[in-house]
Coordinates of C-alpha atoms in Angstrom, one line a residue:
M1259 CA 12.6 0.5 164.2
I1260 CA 11.4 1.5 160.9
E1261 CA 7.8 0.4 160.2
P1262 CA 8.0 -1.5 156.6
L1263 CA 6.2 0.4 153.8
L1264 CA 5.2 -2.9 152.3
R1265 CA 4.9 -6.4 153.8
V1266 CA 3.9 -9.5 151.6
E1267 CA 3.4 -12.6 153.3
N1268 CA 2.7 -15.9 152.1
L1269 CA 1.0 -14.5 149.0
E1270 CA -0.7 -17.4 146.5
V1271 CA -1.8 -16.2 143.0
E1272 CA -3.9 -18.5 141.0
F1273 CA -5.3 -18.7 137.4
P1274 CA -8.5 -20.9 137.4
M1275 CA -8.5 -22.7 134.1
R1276 CA -10.8 -25.6 132.3
N1277 CA -8.0 -28.1 132.8
G1278 CA -7.2 -27.1 136.3
T1279 CA -5.5 -24.2 138.2
I1280 CA -2.7 -22.8 137.6
A1281 CA -0.2 -21.7 140.8
A1282 CA 1.2 -18.6 139.2
L1283 CA 2.9 -17.3 142.8
R1284 CA 3.6 -19.6 145.4
G1285 CA 4.0 -18.4 149.4
I1286 CA 5.8 -15.0 148.4
H1287 CA 7.4 -13.0 151.1
L1288 CA 8.8 -9.3 150.9
S1289 CA 9.3 -7.0 153.0
M1290 CA 10.7 -3.1 152.2
D1291 CA 11.6 0.0 153.6
P1292 CA 10.4 3.5 152.8
G1293 CA 12.5 4.8 150.1
E1294 CA 14.0 1.5 149.4
I1295 CA 14.9 0.2 145.8
V1296 CA 14.2 -3.3 145.4
G1297 CA 15.1 -5.4 142.2
L1298 CA 12.8 -8.3 141.0
V1299 CA 14.9 -10.6 138.6
G1300 CA 14.5 -13.7 137.0
E1301 CA 13.7 -15.7 133.5
S1302 CA 10.6 -14.7 131.7
G1303 CA 7.8 -16.7 132.8
S1304 CA 9.0 -16.8 136.4
G1305 CA 6.1 -14.9 138.0
K1306 CA 7.5 -11.0 138.2
S1307 CA 5.0 -9.3 136.4
V1308 CA 2.4 -11.1 137.9
F1309 CA 3.4 -10.3 141.2
A1310 CA 3.7 -6.3 140.5
K1311 CA 0.3 -6.8 138.9
A1312 CA -1.0 -8.4 142.2
L1313 CA 0.4 -5.6 144.2
M1314 CA -1.8 -3.2 142.0
R1315 CA -4.7 -5.7 142.0
I1316 CA -4.8 -5.4 138.2
L1317 CA -4.2 -9.1 137.7
P1318 CA -6.0 -10.3 134.2
P1319 CA -8.7 -12.6 134.6
P1320 CA -9.0 -15.3 135.7
G1321 CA -6.4 -14.3 137.7
R1322 CA -6.9 -14.1 141.5
V1323 CA -5.3 -13.4 144.9
S1324 CA -5.8 -17.0 146.7
G1325 CA -3.8 -16.6 149.8
G1326 CA -1.6 -14.6 151.7
T1327 CA -1.6 -10.6 152.7
I1328 CA 0.0 -7.6 151.0
L1329 CA 0.3 -5.1 153.5
F1330 CA 1.1 -1.4 152.5
R1331 CA 1.5 1.4 155.3
N1332 CA -0.4 -1.6 157.4
Q1333 CA -3.2 -1.7 155.2
D1334 CA -4.1 -5.0 153.3
I1335 CA -4.5 -3.9 149.5
S1336 CA -6.0 -7.7 148.8
E1337 CA -8.8 -6.4 150.9
M1338 CA -9.6 -3.0 149.5
D1339 CA -13.0 -2.2 147.7
G1340 CA -12.9 -0.3 144.4
E1341 CA -12.8 3.3 145.6
S1342 CA -10.2 2.8 148.0
L1343 CA -8.1 1.2 145.3
R1344 CA -8.6 4.1 143.0
A1345 CA -7.7 6.7 145.4
L1346 CA -4.2 4.3 146.1
R1347 CA -3.5 3.7 142.3
G1348 CA -1.4 6.4 140.8
D1349 CA -1.4 8.3 144.4
R1350 CA 0.4 6.4 146.7
I1351 CA 1.6 3.4 144.4
A1352 CA 2.3 4.2 140.7
M1353 CA 3.2 2.0 137.8
I1354 CA 5.4 2.0 134.9
F1355 CA 4.6 -0.6 132.2
Q1356 CA 7.3 -1.9 129.9
D1357 CA 5.5 -0.1 126.6
P1358 CA 4.5 3.4 127.3
M1359 CA 1.9 3.3 125.1
A1360 CA -0.1 1.0 127.7
T1361 CA 0.2 4.1 129.9
L1362 CA -0.3 7.2 126.9
N1363 CA -3.1 7.5 124.9
P1364 CA -2.3 8.2 121.3
V1365 CA -5.0 10.5 120.6
I1366 CA -4.9 12.8 123.7
R1367 CA -1.9 15.4 124.1
I1368 CA 0.6 14.7 127.0
D1369 CA -0.4 17.7 128.8
E1370 CA -3.9 16.6 129.2
Q1371 CA -2.8 13.3 130.3
M1372 CA -0.4 14.4 132.8
I1373 CA -2.8 17.1 134.2
E1374 CA -5.6 14.5 134.6
A1375 CA -3.4 12.2 136.5
I1376 CA -2.6 15.1 139.1
Q1377 CA -6.4 16.1 139.2
A1378 CA -7.7 12.6 139.5
H1379 CA -6.1 12.9 143.4
D1380 CA -5.4 16.6 144.2
R1381 CA -8.0 19.6 143.5
V1382 CA -5.3 22.0 142.3
P1383 CA -5.7 24.6 139.6
R1384 CA -5.2 23.4 136.1
G1385 CA -2.2 26.0 135.8
E1386 CA -0.8 24.6 138.9
A1387 CA -1.0 21.2 137.3
R1388 CA 0.5 22.2 134.3
A1389 CA 3.5 23.8 135.9
R1390 CA 3.8 20.4 138.2
C1391 CA 3.8 18.6 134.7
L1392 CA 6.4 20.8 133.1
D1393 CA 8.8 20.4 136.4
A1394 CA 8.3 16.5 136.4
L1395 CA 9.5 16.8 132.5
K1396 CA 12.8 18.7 133.6
Q1397 CA 13.3 16.0 136.3
V1398 CA 13.3 13.2 133.9
G1399 CA 15.7 15.3 131.6
I1400 CA 13.4 16.0 128.8
P1401 CA 14.6 18.8 126.4
S1402 CA 12.4 21.4 125.5
P1403 CA 9.8 20.1 127.9
E1404 CA 7.1 22.8 126.7
E1405 CA 7.3 21.7 123.5
R1406 CA 6.8 18.2 124.7
L1407 CA 3.9 19.0 126.6
R1408 CA 2.2 19.8 123.6
S1409 CA 2.7 16.8 121.5
Y1410 CA 1.2 13.6 120.9
P1411 CA 2.6 10.3 122.0
H1412 CA 3.1 9.2 118.4
Q1413 CA 5.4 12.4 117.9
L1414 CA 7.9 11.1 120.6
S1415 CA 10.5 8.3 120.2
G1416 CA 10.2 5.5 122.4
G1417 CA 12.9 6.9 125.0
M1418 CA 10.9 10.0 125.3
R1419 CA 7.6 8.1 125.8
Q1420 CA 9.0 6.3 128.6
R1421 CA 10.5 9.4 130.1
I1422 CA 7.2 10.7 130.0
A1423 CA 5.7 7.6 131.4
I1424 CA 8.5 7.7 134.4
A1425 CA 7.6 11.5 134.9
T1426 CA 4.1 10.6 135.3
A1427 CA 4.3 8.0 137.6
L1428 CA 6.3 10.8 140.1
L1429 CA 3.7 13.4 139.4
N1430 CA 1.8 12.9 143.0
K1431 CA 5.1 11.8 144.8
P1432 CA 3.8 8.1 145.3
D1433 CA 5.5 6.4 148.1
L1434 CA 6.1 3.4 145.8
I1435 CA 6.5 3.0 142.2
L1436 CA 6.5 -0.6 140.2
A1437 CA 8.9 -0.6 137.3
D1438 CA 7.6 -3.6 134.9
E1439 CA 10.8 -4.0 132.5
A1440 CA 10.5 -0.3 132.2
T1441 CA 13.5 0.1 130.1
T1442 CA 13.6 -3.4 128.1
A1443 CA 12.8 -1.8 124.7
L1444 CA 15.3 0.9 124.8
D1445 CA 18.8 0.9 123.8
V1446 CA 21.5 0.4 126.3
T1447 CA 22.5 4.1 126.1
I1448 CA 19.1 5.6 127.0
Q1449 CA 18.5 2.5 129.5
A1450 CA 21.6 3.5 131.3
Q1451 CA 20.5 7.1 131.2
I1452 CA 16.9 6.3 132.5
L1453 CA 18.3 4.1 135.3
Y1454 CA 20.4 6.7 136.6
E1455 CA 17.5 9.4 136.5
V1456 CA 15.3 7.0 138.4
R1457 CA 17.8 6.4 141.2
K1458 CA 18.4 9.9 141.5
L1459 CA 14.6 10.9 141.6
C1460 CA 13.8 8.1 144.3
E1461 CA 16.6 9.3 146.6
E1462 CA 15.3 13.0 146.3
S1463 CA 12.0 12.3 146.7
G1464 CA 12.2 9.2 149.3
T1465 CA 10.1 7.1 146.9
A1466 CA 10.6 3.3 147.3
L1467 CA 10.9 1.5 144.1
I1468 CA 10.5 -2.0 142.9
W1469 CA 12.3 -2.4 139.5
V1470 CA 11.2 -5.9 137.5
T1471 CA 13.7 -7.2 134.9
H1472 CA 15.2 -10.3 133.7
D1473 CA 19.0 -8.5 133.5
L1474 CA 20.9 -8.8 136.9
A1475 CA 23.4 -6.8 135.5
V1476 CA 20.7 -3.6 135.3
V1477 CA 19.3 -3.9 138.7
S1478 CA 22.7 -4.5 140.5
G1479 CA 23.4 -1.2 139.8
I1480 CA 20.4 0.8 141.3
A1481 CA 18.9 -1.6 143.8
D1482 CA 19.8 -1.9 147.5
R1483 CA 18.2 -5.5 147.8
I1484 CA 17.6 -8.1 144.7
A1485 CA 14.9 -10.7 145.3
V1486 CA 15.4 -13.5 142.8
M1487 CA 12.1 -15.2 141.1
Y1488 CA 11.8 -18.4 139.9
A1489 CA 8.7 -20.7 139.0
G1490 CA 6.4 -18.5 140.9
Q1491 CA 8.6 -18.1 144.3
I1492 CA 11.5 -15.9 145.5
V1493 CA 14.4 -18.2 146.0
E1494 CA 16.6 -15.7 147.4
Y1495 CA 16.3 -12.3 148.6
G1496 CA 19.1 -10.1 150.3
A1497 CA 21.4 -6.9 150.0
T1498 CA 22.5 -6.5 146.4
S1499 CA 26.2 -6.3 147.6
E1500 CA 25.5 -9.8 149.0
I1501 CA 23.6 -11.3 146.5
V1502 CA 26.2 -10.4 143.9
T1503 CA 29.4 -11.2 145.3
D1504 CA 27.8 -14.3 147.8
P1505 CA 24.9 -16.1 146.1
R1506 CA 23.5 -18.8 147.8
H1507 CA 21.0 -20.2 145.5
P1508 CA 22.5 -22.1 142.6
Y1509 CA 19.9 -20.4 140.1
T1510 CA 21.1 -16.9 141.4
R1511 CA 24.9 -18.1 140.6
G1512 CA 23.3 -19.0 137.2
L1513 CA 22.1 -15.8 136.4
I1514 CA 25.2 -14.2 137.7
D1515 CA 27.6 -16.5 135.6
S1516 CA 25.5 -15.9 132.4
V1517 CA 26.2 -12.0 132.6
P1518 CA 28.9 -11.0 130.2
T1519 CA 31.9 -9.3 131.4
E1520 CA 35.1 -7.7 129.6
S1521 CA 37.2 -10.4 130.9
G1522 CA 35.2 -12.8 129.3
H1523 CA 35.4 -10.9 125.9
G1524 CA 35.6 -13.9 123.1
Q1525 CA 34.6 -16.8 125.5
P1526 CA 31.5 -18.3 125.1
L1527 CA 28.6 -17.4 127.5
A1528 CA 27.9 -19.4 130.4
Q1529 CA 24.1 -20.6 130.4
I1530 CA 21.5 -22.2 132.7
P1531 CA 20.5 -25.5 130.9
G1532 CA 17.0 -26.7 130.6
L1533 CA 13.9 -24.4 130.8
M1534 CA 11.7 -23.2 133.5
P1535 CA 8.9 -25.6 133.9
S1536 CA 5.5 -24.5 133.1
P1537 CA 3.4 -23.4 136.3
G1538 CA 0.8 -25.6 135.0
N1539 CA 3.1 -28.4 135.3
L1540 CA 5.5 -28.3 138.4
P1541 CA 7.8 -31.1 139.2
P1542 CA 7.2 -32.6 142.7
G1543 CA 10.3 -31.3 144.7
C1544 CA 12.1 -28.2 144.0
A1545 CA 11.1 -26.4 140.8
F1546 CA 14.8 -26.1 139.9
A1547 CA 16.2 -29.4 140.8
P1548 CA 15.9 -30.6 136.8
R1549 CA 18.0 -27.9 135.5
C1550 CA 20.3 -28.0 139.0
S1551 CA 23.8 -29.4 139.2
H1552 CA 23.8 -29.8 143.1
A1553 CA 20.1 -31.4 143.2
D1554 CA 19.6 -34.8 144.9
A1555 CA 17.0 -37.4 145.7
L1556 CA 15.7 -34.9 148.4
C1557 CA 15.5 -32.1 146.0
Q1558 CA 13.5 -34.1 143.4
R1559 CA 10.9 -35.5 146.0
Q1560 CA 10.2 -32.5 148.7
A1561 CA 9.9 -28.7 147.7
P1562 CA 12.5 -26.6 150.0
Y1563 CA 11.0 -24.7 152.9
R1564 CA 11.7 -20.9 153.1
S1565 CA 15.0 -20.2 155.6
T1566 CA 16.2 -17.0 156.8
D1567 CA 19.4 -15.6 158.2
G1568 CA 18.9 -12.2 159.3
D1569 CA 17.5 -10.1 156.2
R1570 CA 18.6 -12.8 153.9
Q1571 CA 16.1 -15.7 152.8
I1572 CA 16.6 -18.5 150.1
R1573 CA 14.8 -21.6 149.2
C1574 CA 17.2 -24.3 148.9
H1575 CA 18.4 -27.7 150.4
H1576 CA 22.0 -27.3 149.7
P1577 CA 22.7 -23.6 149.7
L1578 CA 26.1 -22.9 148.3
G1579 CA 28.7 -21.7 150.6
K1580 CA 31.2 -18.6 150.5
G1581 CA 32.7 -17.4 147.4
A1582 CA 29.5 -18.9 144.9
A1583 CA 29.9 -16.1 142.6
Q1584 CA 33.8 -16.9 142.1

């Protein structure tokens, strides 16, 4: 049996505020194997980015992990000290942010930044480190990589900067990459190219990937499994083929129905009515109940427990039956 690369159990993240405590993540359970690609999807405010930052231990103050465990290769990240975390970040776990300028220093050349990322974890000669940087740029499809290495970030396009951010994340051959809305700001053509390249690179290197996005159509093309988040919880998790063709949670079905299709050209887009509740003002029962056409008195009164069926997990009092995506 394969030992999970990452195992998150009952993770809780909260933000203590002057007027009370906001529960940003509530009872998150997620397990993934080495080399696996997991898509983390949901609307803005669902907790996706908070989850990714909790895994890296880079939650903005006053956010804190208030419960549960984050086991990475059987080591609890939530209990690591500063030195252990520094050794982990950028080496065993890397992160790609939505804005590459959050990764790249605008006043330092690309080669200097990438070489530093290598030498922070690996004592190799500068020439060898630079050669690795050059190879990484070639891997992500950057033309004239030698010239790009000598460039400053502001001299490059947004798509080029994002490719460099991805190449930097891959430099030390990490076991896991977290990509937080990494292609959202790019046009669809560049987005498709980068998604293809990332998938190919992960397959070649055996690197696992968590791709955070609000776009279900994006991850359905690259992910092995999909986790659907709503109001700080994973409401459904399973194999991509099962999630897309046989969704069990009404929210998942709503996301699928709202994806534009060729057959629906000229027709009004489906939408999920209402808005996601504020994490500081959650309803007493199921957080999705106010927007759900299947909700009843039980849903309004009591939050659903997490149920599992093999590798599938769901939080719903009234799961949908077969053919729910039709």
